[in-house]
Short mmCIF file of C-alpha atoms in Angstrom, two decimals:
data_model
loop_
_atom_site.label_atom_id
_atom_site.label_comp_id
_atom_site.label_asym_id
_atom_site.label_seq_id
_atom_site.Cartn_x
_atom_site.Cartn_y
_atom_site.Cartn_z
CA UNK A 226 0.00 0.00 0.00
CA UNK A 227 1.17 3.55 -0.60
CA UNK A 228 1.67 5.70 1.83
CA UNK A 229 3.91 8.53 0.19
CA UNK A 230 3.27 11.64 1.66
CA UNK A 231 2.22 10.37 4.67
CA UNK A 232 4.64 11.51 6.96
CA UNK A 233 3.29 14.01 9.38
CA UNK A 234 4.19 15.60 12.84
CA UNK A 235 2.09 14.40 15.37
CA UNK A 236 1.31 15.92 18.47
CA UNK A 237 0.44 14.95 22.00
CA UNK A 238 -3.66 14.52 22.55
CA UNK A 239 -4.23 13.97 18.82
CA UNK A 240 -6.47 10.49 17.72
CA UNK A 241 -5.36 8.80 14.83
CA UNK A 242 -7.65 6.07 13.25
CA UNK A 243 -6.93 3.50 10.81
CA UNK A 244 -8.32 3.48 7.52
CA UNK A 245 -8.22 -0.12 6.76
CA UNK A 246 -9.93 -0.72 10.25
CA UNK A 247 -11.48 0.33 13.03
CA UNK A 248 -8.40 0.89 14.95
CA UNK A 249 -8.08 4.64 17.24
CA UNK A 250 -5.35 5.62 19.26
CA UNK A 251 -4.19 9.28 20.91
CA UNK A 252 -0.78 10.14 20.38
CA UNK A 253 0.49 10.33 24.48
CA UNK A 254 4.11 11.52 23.58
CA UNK A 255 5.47 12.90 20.09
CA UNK A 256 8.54 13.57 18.66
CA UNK A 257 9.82 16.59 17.05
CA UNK A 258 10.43 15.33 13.66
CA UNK A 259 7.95 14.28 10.98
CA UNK A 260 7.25 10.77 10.85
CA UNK A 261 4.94 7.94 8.99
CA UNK A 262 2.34 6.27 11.57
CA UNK A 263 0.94 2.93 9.53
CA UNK A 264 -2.02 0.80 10.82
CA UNK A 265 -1.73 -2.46 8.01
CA UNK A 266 0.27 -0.73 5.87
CA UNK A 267 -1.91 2.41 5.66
CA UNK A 268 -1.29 5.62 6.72
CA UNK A 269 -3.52 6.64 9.85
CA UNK A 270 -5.47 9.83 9.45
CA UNK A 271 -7.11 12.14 11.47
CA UNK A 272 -10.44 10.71 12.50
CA UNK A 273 -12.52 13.71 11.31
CA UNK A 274 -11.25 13.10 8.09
CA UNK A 275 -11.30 9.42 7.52
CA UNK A 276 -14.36 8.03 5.59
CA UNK A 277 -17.26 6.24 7.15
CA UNK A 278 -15.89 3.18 5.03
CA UNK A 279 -12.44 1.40 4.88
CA UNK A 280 -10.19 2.84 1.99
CA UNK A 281 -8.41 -0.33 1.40
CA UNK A 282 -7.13 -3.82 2.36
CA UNK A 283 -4.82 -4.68 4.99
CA UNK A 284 -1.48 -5.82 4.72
CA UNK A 285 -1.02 -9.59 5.25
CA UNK A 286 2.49 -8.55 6.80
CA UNK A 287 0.96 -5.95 9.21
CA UNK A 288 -1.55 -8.01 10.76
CA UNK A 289 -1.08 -8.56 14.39
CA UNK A 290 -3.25 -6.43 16.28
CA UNK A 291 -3.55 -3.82 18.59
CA UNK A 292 -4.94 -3.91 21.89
CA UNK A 293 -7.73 -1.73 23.46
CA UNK A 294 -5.73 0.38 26.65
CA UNK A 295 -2.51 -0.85 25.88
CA UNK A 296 0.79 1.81 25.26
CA UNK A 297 2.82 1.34 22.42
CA UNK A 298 6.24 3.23 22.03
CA UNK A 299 9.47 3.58 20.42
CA UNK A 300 11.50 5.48 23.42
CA UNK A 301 14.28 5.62 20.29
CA UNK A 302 11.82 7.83 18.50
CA UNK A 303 10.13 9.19 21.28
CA UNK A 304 6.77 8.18 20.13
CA UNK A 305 4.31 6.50 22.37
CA UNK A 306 0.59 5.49 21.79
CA UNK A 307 -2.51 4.78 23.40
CA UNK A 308 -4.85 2.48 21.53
CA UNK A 309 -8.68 3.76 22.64
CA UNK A 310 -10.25 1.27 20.20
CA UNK A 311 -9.05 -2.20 19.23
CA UNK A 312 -8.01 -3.29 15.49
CA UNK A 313 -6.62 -6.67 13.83
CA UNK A 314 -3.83 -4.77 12.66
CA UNK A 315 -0.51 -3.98 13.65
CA UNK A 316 0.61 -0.16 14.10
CA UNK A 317 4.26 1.19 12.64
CA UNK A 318 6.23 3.80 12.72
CA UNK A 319 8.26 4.62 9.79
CA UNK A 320 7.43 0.65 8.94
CA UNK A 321 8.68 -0.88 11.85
CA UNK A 322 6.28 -2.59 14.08
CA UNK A 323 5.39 -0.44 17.40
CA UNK A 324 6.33 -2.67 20.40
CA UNK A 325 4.03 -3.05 23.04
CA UNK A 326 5.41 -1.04 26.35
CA UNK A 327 6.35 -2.83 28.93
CA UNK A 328 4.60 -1.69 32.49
CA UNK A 329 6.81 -0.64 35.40
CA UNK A 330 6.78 -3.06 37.99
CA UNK A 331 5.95 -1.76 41.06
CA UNK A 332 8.71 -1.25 44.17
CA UNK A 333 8.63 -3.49 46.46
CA UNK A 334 6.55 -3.71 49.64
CA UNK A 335 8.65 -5.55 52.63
#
């Protein structure tokens, strides 16, 4: 799928949705460069803007998922996500995969 002229500058507190599925997310922490976010291979768009129906198909190679509350970040980048609604397709950044973020464990209690 094409997604030339798709790199953008998010910022923090702005949803992206998919537009092969019905995955959202809210950027939590942006970096200061322009960059490509991908949901299956597809550029995500502002959800305003995205049509009511999906503009393509998903890549086989970017299926995955992504999972409703969960972070996903590239500290390298700087990037970090919030998924608010659940897709079966994996999100990228500049075509790598977004990892999953790893919780803190908590201190502890003796």
């Amino acid at each position: 799928m094409d997604t030339k002229g798709a790199a953008m500058k998010p910022r923090a507190g702005q949803f992206l949705a998919g537009t092969v599925d019905g995955t959202t997310a809210i950027v939590v922490r942006a970096p200061d460069e322009d960059i490509t976010v991908t949901c299956a291979g597809a550029a995500m768009v502002d959800p305003k803007a995205k049509a009511s129906a999906p503009a393509g198909t998903a890549d086989p190679d970017q299926l995955g998922g992504s999972q409703l509350g969960k972070r996903y970040a590239d500290d390298a980048l700087g990037i970090e996500l919030l998924v608010t609604k659940p897709g079966a397709s994996a999100i990228a950044v500049n075509g790598s995969p977004l990892p999953l973020k790893n919780a803190k464990p908590l201190p502890a209690s003796d």
